C-alpha positions as CSV (number, residue, x, y, z in Angstrom):
1,M,32.3,31.7,-129.9
2,K,31.1,35.3,-129.9
3,Y,27.9,34.3,-128.0
4,L,29.3,31.3,-126.2
5,L,31.3,33.2,-123.6
6,P,28.5,35.4,-122.4
7,I,26.2,32.3,-122.1
8,I,28.9,30.4,-120.1
9,F,29.5,33.4,-117.9
10,R,25.7,33.7,-117.3
11,Y,25.4,30.1,-116.2
12,A,28.5,30.3,-114.0
13,S,27.0,33.3,-112.3
14,L,23.8,31.5,-111.7
15,V,25.5,28.5,-110.1
16,L,27.4,30.8,-107.7
17,Q,24.3,32.8,-106.9
18,F,22.4,29.6,-106.2
19,L,25.0,28.4,-103.7
20,V,24.8,31.7,-101.8
21,V,21.0,31.6,-101.8
22,V,21.2,28.1,-100.3
23,L,23.5,29.3,-97.5
24,V,21.3,32.4,-96.8
25,T,18.2,30.3,-96.4
26,R,20.1,27.7,-94.2
27,R,22.1,30.1,-92.0
28,L,19.9,33.2,-91.5
29,E,16.6,33.3,-89.7
30,Q,13.7,33.1,-92.2
31,D,12.6,36.7,-91.6
32,E,16.3,37.9,-92.0
33,A,16.5,35.9,-95.2
34,G,13.4,37.6,-96.4
35,I,14.8,41.1,-95.7
36,Y,18.0,40.0,-97.4
37,F,16.2,39.0,-100.6
38,M,14.0,42.1,-100.6
39,L,17.1,44.3,-100.4
40,F,18.9,42.3,-103.0
41,G,15.9,42.7,-105.2
42,I,16.1,46.5,-104.9
43,I,19.8,46.3,-105.8
44,N,19.3,43.9,-108.7
45,A,16.4,45.9,-110.2
46,T,17.9,49.4,-109.9
47,Y,21.7,49.2,-110.4
48,F,21.2,49.5,-114.1
49,M,20.2,53.2,-113.5
50,F,23.7,54.0,-112.2
51,G,24.5,57.1,-114.1
52,A,20.9,57.4,-115.3
53,G,21.6,55.2,-118.4
54,L,24.9,56.7,-119.4
55,P,26.8,53.3,-119.3
56,D,24.3,51.9,-121.9
57,G,24.6,55.0,-124.0
58,L,28.4,54.8,-124.0
59,V,28.3,51.3,-125.6
60,R,26.9,52.8,-128.8
61,F,28.5,56.2,-128.9
62,V,32.0,55.2,-127.9
63,A,31.9,52.3,-130.4
64,H,30.5,54.7,-133.0
65,A,33.2,57.3,-132.5
66,D,35.8,54.6,-132.6
67,A,34.5,53.1,-135.9
68,R,34.4,56.6,-137.5
69,E,38.0,57.3,-136.4
70,R,36.9,60.1,-134.1
71,K,39.1,58.7,-131.3
72,D,39.8,62.1,-129.9
73,E,36.3,62.3,-128.6
74,I,36.3,59.0,-126.6
75,R,38.4,59.8,-123.5
76,S,36.6,63.1,-123.0
77,M,33.3,61.4,-123.4
78,V,34.2,58.7,-120.8
79,V,35.6,61.2,-118.3
80,R,32.5,63.4,-118.5
81,A,30.2,60.3,-118.2
82,S,32.2,59.1,-115.2
83,L,31.9,62.5,-113.4
84,I,28.2,62.8,-114.2
85,S,27.5,59.2,-113.1
86,A,29.4,59.7,-109.8
87,G,27.4,62.8,-109.0
88,L,24.1,61.1,-109.8
89,A,25.0,57.9,-108.0
90,A,25.8,60.0,-104.8
91,V,22.4,61.6,-104.9
92,M,20.7,58.1,-105.4
93,V,22.7,56.6,-102.6
94,V,21.8,59.4,-100.1
95,A,18.2,59.4,-101.2
96,G,17.9,55.6,-101.0
97,A,19.6,55.4,-97.7
98,A,17.4,58.1,-96.2
99,A,14.3,56.3,-97.5
100,G,15.5,53.0,-96.1
101,I,16.1,54.4,-92.6
102,L,12.7,56.2,-92.6
103,A,10.9,53.1,-93.8
104,G,12.5,50.7,-91.3
105,G,11.5,47.0,-91.4
106,G,10.3,45.7,-88.1
107,G,13.5,46.6,-86.4
108,L,15.6,44.5,-88.8
109,V,16.4,47.3,-91.2
110,T,18.9,49.2,-89.0
111,P,21.1,52.1,-90.2
112,G,23.9,49.6,-90.5
113,V,21.9,47.4,-92.8
114,V,20.9,50.4,-94.9
115,A,24.5,51.5,-95.1
116,A,25.8,48.1,-96.2
117,T,23.0,47.8,-98.8
118,A,23.8,51.3,-100.2
119,A,27.5,50.3,-100.4
120,W,26.6,47.0,-102.2
121,W,24.4,48.9,-104.7
122,L,27.2,51.4,-105.4
123,C,29.6,48.5,-106.1
124,Y,27.1,46.9,-108.5
125,G,26.7,50.2,-110.3
126,I,30.4,50.9,-110.6
127,T,31.0,47.3,-111.9
128,F,28.2,47.8,-114.5
129,F,29.6,51.1,-115.7
130,A,33.1,49.5,-116.1
131,A,31.7,46.4,-117.8
132,Q,29.7,48.5,-120.3
133,L,32.8,50.6,-121.0
134,L,34.9,47.5,-121.7
135,V,32.2,46.4,-124.2
136,A,32.3,49.8,-125.8
137,T,36.1,49.7,-126.2
138,Q,36.0,46.3,-128.0
139,R,36.8,44.2,-125.0
140,A,33.4,42.5,-124.9
141,S,34.5,39.2,-123.4
142,L,36.1,40.9,-120.4
143,G,33.1,43.1,-120.1
144,A,30.8,40.1,-120.1
145,F,33.0,38.5,-117.4
146,Y,32.5,41.5,-115.1
147,F,28.8,41.9,-116.1
148,Y,27.9,38.2,-115.2
149,P,30.1,36.0,-113.0
150,A,32.7,38.4,-111.5
151,M,30.4,40.0,-109.0
152,N,29.1,36.6,-107.9
153,I,32.6,35.2,-107.7
154,S,33.5,38.1,-105.3
155,L,30.2,37.6,-103.4
156,F,31.1,33.9,-103.1
157,V,34.6,34.6,-101.8
158,T,33.5,36.9,-99.0
159,S,29.9,35.8,-98.2
160,V,30.4,32.0,-98.2
161,P,33.1,32.0,-95.5
162,Y,31.1,34.4,-93.3
163,L,27.9,32.3,-93.6
164,L,29.7,29.0,-93.1
165,F,32.0,29.9,-90.3
166,A,30.4,32.7,-88.3
167,A,29.0,31.4,-85.0
168,A,25.8,33.3,-85.5
169,P,25.6,35.0,-88.9
170,S,23.4,38.1,-89.0
171,L,21.6,40.1,-91.7
172,Q,24.0,43.0,-91.3
173,G,27.0,40.8,-91.3
174,T,25.9,39.1,-94.5
175,L,25.3,42.4,-96.2
176,V,28.7,43.8,-95.1
177,A,30.4,40.6,-96.5
178,A,28.5,41.0,-99.7
179,A,29.5,44.7,-100.0
180,G,33.1,43.7,-99.4
181,G,33.0,41.3,-102.3
182,G,31.3,44.0,-104.4
183,L,34.2,46.4,-103.6
184,L,36.7,43.8,-104.8
185,C,34.8,43.4,-108.1
186,A,34.2,47.1,-108.6
187,G,37.9,47.8,-108.0
188,A,39.1,45.2,-110.5
189,A,36.5,46.2,-113.1
190,S,37.5,49.9,-112.8
191,L,41.2,49.2,-113.2
192,S,40.4,47.1,-116.4
193,A,38.2,49.9,-117.8
194,C,40.9,52.5,-117.1
195,R,43.5,50.5,-118.9
196,S,41.1,50.1,-121.8
197,V,40.5,53.8,-122.1
198,R,44.2,54.8,-121.8
199,V,44.8,53.8,-125.5
200,Y,42.7,56.7,-126.6
201,P,44.4,60.1,-126.9
202,R,43.8,63.1,-124.6
203,S,41.8,65.8,-126.3
204,T,39.9,69.0,-125.6
205,V,37.2,67.9,-128.1
206,E,33.9,67.4,-126.3
207,A,31.2,65.2,-127.8
208,P,27.6,66.1,-126.8
209,M,26.3,64.0,-123.9
210,A,22.5,64.6,-124.5
211,P,22.2,61.8,-127.2
212,V,24.1,59.5,-124.9
213,F,21.7,60.2,-122.1
214,Q,18.6,59.8,-124.3
215,L,19.6,56.4,-125.7
216,G,21.0,55.1,-122.4
217,L,18.0,56.2,-120.3
218,S,15.7,54.2,-122.7
219,I,17.8,51.1,-122.5
220,G,18.4,51.4,-118.8
221,S,14.7,51.9,-118.1
222,S,13.9,48.8,-120.1
223,R,16.4,46.8,-118.0
224,V,14.9,48.1,-114.7
225,L,11.3,47.2,-115.8
226,Q,12.3,43.7,-117.0
227,S,13.9,43.0,-113.6
228,C,11.0,44.5,-111.7
229,L,8.6,42.0,-113.2
230,Y,10.3,39.3,-111.1
231,W,10.8,41.4,-107.9
232,I,7.4,43.2,-107.5
233,P,5.7,40.1,-106.2
234,V,8.5,39.5,-103.7
235,W,8.3,43.1,-102.4
236,G,4.5,42.9,-102.3
237,V,4.5,39.6,-100.3
238,G,7.0,41.1,-97.9
239,L,5.0,44.2,-97.3
240,W,1.7,42.4,-96.8
241,H,2.7,39.1,-95.1
242,G,6.1,39.8,-93.6
243,A,9.7,39.0,-94.3
244,A,9.4,35.2,-93.6
245,E,6.9,34.8,-96.4
246,A,9.0,37.0,-98.7
247,A,11.9,34.5,-98.1
248,L,9.7,31.7,-99.3
249,F,8.5,33.6,-102.4
250,A,12.0,34.9,-103.2
251,T,13.5,31.4,-103.0
252,A,10.9,30.2,-105.6
253,S,11.5,33.3,-107.7
254,R,15.3,32.8,-107.8
255,L,14.8,29.2,-108.9
256,N,12.3,30.3,-111.6
257,V,14.8,33.0,-112.8
258,A,17.5,30.3,-113.1
259,I,15.2,28.3,-115.4
260,A,14.1,31.4,-117.3
261,A,17.8,32.3,-117.8
262,V,18.2,29.1,-119.8
263,M,15.4,30.3,-122.1
264,A,17.0,33.7,-122.4
265,A,20.3,32.2,-123.5
266,I,18.6,30.0,-126.1
267,R,16.7,33.1,-127.5
268,F,19.9,35.2,-127.4
269,T,21.5,33.1,-130.1
270,I,18.8,33.9,-132.7
271,R,19.5,37.6,-132.9
272,P,22.0,37.6,-135.7
273,T,19.9,35.2,-137.7
274,V,16.8,37.5,-137.3
275,V,18.7,40.5,-138.5
276,H,20.0,38.7,-141.5
277,L,16.6,37.3,-142.5
278,A,14.8,40.5,-141.8
279,A,17.2,42.3,-144.2
280,Q,15.9,40.0,-146.9
281,S,12.3,40.3,-145.8
282,D,12.3,36.5,-145.3
283,W,9.5,36.1,-142.7
284,T,9.1,32.4,-143.6
285,G,12.7,31.9,-142.5
286,I,12.2,34.0,-139.3
287,G,9.1,32.0,-138.5
288,R,11.0,28.7,-139.0
289,E,13.8,29.8,-136.7
290,G,11.4,31.3,-134.2
291,Q,9.4,28.1,-134.0
292,R,12.5,26.0,-133.5
293,T,13.8,28.2,-130.7
294,A,10.4,28.5,-129.0
295,T,9.8,24.8,-129.2
296,L,13.1,24.0,-127.6
297,A,12.4,26.5,-124.8
298,T,8.9,25.1,-124.3
299,L,10.1,21.5,-124.0
300,T,12.7,22.6,-121.4
301,S,10.1,24.5,-119.4
302,L,7.7,21.5,-119.5
303,V,10.4,19.3,-118.1
304,A,11.1,21.8,-115.3
305,L,7.4,22.2,-114.5
306,A,6.9,18.4,-114.4
307,G,9.9,18.0,-112.2
308,T,8.7,20.7,-109.8
309,V,5.3,19.2,-109.4
310,T,6.6,15.7,-108.8
311,L,9.8,16.2,-106.9
312,G,9.8,19.9,-106.0
313,P,8.6,19.8,-102.3
314,T,11.1,17.1,-101.4
315,M,14.1,18.6,-103.2
316,I,13.5,22.1,-102.0
317,A,13.1,20.9,-98.4
318,L,16.3,18.9,-98.7
319,V,18.3,21.8,-100.2
320,F,16.9,24.9,-98.5
321,G,15.4,23.4,-95.3
322,E,12.0,22.1,-94.3
323,A,10.7,25.6,-93.7
324,Y,10.9,26.3,-97.4
325,R,9.0,23.2,-98.6
326,S,5.9,25.2,-99.6
327,A,8.0,27.3,-102.0
328,A,7.7,24.4,-104.4
329,W,4.1,25.2,-105.2
330,I,4.9,28.9,-105.7
331,L,7.6,27.8,-108.1
332,A,5.2,25.6,-110.0
333,V,2.9,28.5,-110.5
334,L,5.7,30.8,-111.6
335,L,6.9,28.2,-114.0
336,V,3.5,28.5,-115.8
337,G,4.5,32.1,-116.6
338,T,8.0,30.9,-117.8
339,L,6.2,28.3,-119.9
340,G,4.2,31.1,-121.5
341,E,7.4,33.1,-122.1
342,S,8.9,29.9,-123.7
343,V,6.0,29.4,-126.0
344,G,6.7,33.0,-127.2
345,G,10.3,32.1,-127.6
346,A,12.3,34.9,-129.3
347,V,9.3,37.0,-130.2
348,D,10.5,40.0,-128.1
349,E,13.9,39.8,-129.8
350,I,12.3,39.5,-133.2
351,L,10.3,42.7,-132.5
352,K,13.4,44.5,-131.3
353,M,15.5,43.4,-134.3
354,T,12.8,44.5,-136.7
355,D,12.5,48.2,-135.5
356,R,9.7,47.7,-133.0
357,A,11.7,48.0,-129.8
358,G,9.4,50.9,-128.8
359,L,6.4,48.6,-128.8
360,V,8.2,46.1,-126.6
361,L,9.1,48.9,-124.1
362,R,5.5,50.2,-124.0
363,L,4.2,46.7,-123.4
364,L,6.7,46.2,-120.7
365,I,5.7,49.5,-119.0
366,A,2.1,48.5,-119.1
367,T,2.8,45.0,-117.7
368,V,4.9,46.3,-114.8
369,A,2.2,48.8,-113.9
370,V,-0.6,46.2,-114.0
371,E,1.5,43.8,-112.0
372,A,2.2,46.3,-109.3
373,L,-1.5,47.3,-109.1
374,L,-2.8,43.7,-109.0
375,V,-0.1,42.6,-106.4
376,W,-1.2,45.4,-104.2
377,A,-4.9,44.9,-104.7
378,T,-4.6,41.2,-103.9
379,G,-2.0,41.7,-101.2
380,S,-4.2,40.3,-98.3
381,A,-4.7,37.0,-100.2
382,A,-2.3,34.1,-99.9
383,P,1.2,34.7,-101.3
384,I,0.6,32.2,-104.1
385,V,-1.9,34.7,-105.6
386,A,1.0,37.0,-106.3
387,A,2.6,34.1,-108.2
388,V,-0.6,33.7,-110.2
389,V,-0.5,37.4,-111.1
390,Q,3.1,37.3,-112.3
391,A,2.5,34.1,-114.3
392,G,-0.7,35.3,-115.9
393,L,0.9,38.6,-117.0
394,F,3.9,36.8,-118.5
395,V,1.5,34.6,-120.5
396,A,-0.5,37.6,-121.6
397,M,2.5,39.8,-122.6
398,Y,4.1,37.1,-124.8
399,A,0.7,36.2,-126.3
400,I,0.2,39.9,-127.3
401,M,3.7,40.0,-128.9
402,L,3.0,36.7,-130.8
403,V,-0.3,38.0,-132.2
404,T,1.3,41.2,-133.2
405,V,3.9,39.5,-135.3
406,W,1.3,37.1,-136.8
407,R,-1.0,40.0,-137.8
408,Q,1.7,42.3,-139.1
409,N,4.0,39.9,-140.8
410,G,2.0,36.7,-141.3
411,A,4.5,34.6,-139.5
412,W,4.0,32.3,-136.4
413,V,7.3,32.6,-134.4
414,G,6.1,30.8,-131.3
415,A,6.3,27.1,-130.2
416,S,4.7,24.5,-132.4
417,P,3.3,21.2,-131.3
418,S,4.0,19.5,-134.7
419,L,6.3,16.6,-134.9
420,A,8.3,18.4,-137.6
421,A,9.0,21.4,-135.2
422,I,10.0,19.0,-132.4
423,R,12.3,17.1,-134.7
424,S,13.9,20.4,-135.9
425,V,14.9,21.1,-132.3
426,F,17.4,18.2,-132.4
427,R,18.9,19.0,-135.7
428,R,22.2,20.9,-136.1
């Protein structure tokens, strides 16, 4: 049950997000939809840096102070983190808005569009801060609710009526509606977080914030990099080929992320088992569990890839509109990368849970840098080339991690084609 609620919340969030994506592609002009997705990508990739990592750092240090009965430090720590985060967020919003206005976007990125985007980003950041604070104060289920579906529920409540009933929905109107939903979510999350912190006593004791920054910045950076892997090709296609092509790529990318999220949830459940087995130096057991998880993920990816190749063009045209039919072939290529990730299974989590999180972060930094370089270098080629770049790098990244575990620990934790491994998937 501890892990079931976050997984349910994640899938509920994806369903709501999918419905909004369908309406955006159906009701906005294709170039407007492309700008919408590119702006949403910026929000989705960077809101983790609200407070420069302080929300992530609070999860550990608030919980640590609580566990050690140093409750007099907690309220002061939260207040100081809130003030610092508010100041940093203000600077980020002003800088981002100025950059957006200067960059323009073929006349579509007006000051009104930039303002609505900045407001939406701020709402995401506030919600993230509040959700992490709820997790830190032992209200993990409520934190998971705000972190996953709450924002999309709010988005659904405000954006869907606008997109459905407006006579001629516009990009700016859609973003304003989204920001309105974000404001509802941020307000509710903030109230919940305030109630959660009130139980701790007021005090003049001040815990040092530097360690909170250091840990949080590392975790936040990792979150941003992971998200950028999916959005860099969308941005690149938009810059080189225009917003309409970006809409096609983003539609395929969002569908790919929905499938990859299933893999992420499957891998998520192995973490406690890995920690337990690693404490006993049982790499045979880790290998067995890793193979089982990876094989299940791989079978699921293969089904998704086969379905995309056979039915993808027809289904995507039916759901998103005829103009998006070619997104099916971009999705098929992206799913090759998801297949590579699935073969790797929980290898990244295994490395993180066995004191090699730094290795995963360095590999992630290198992969993002290479992806950005290759997407830019091949920008003049067809957009599907950007999909090939992303898929190839995912395969390479997970292959490197698998080989690392194999060489250092003598355990194969990836998918196995053996009948025994496949049968093990359907046990328990």
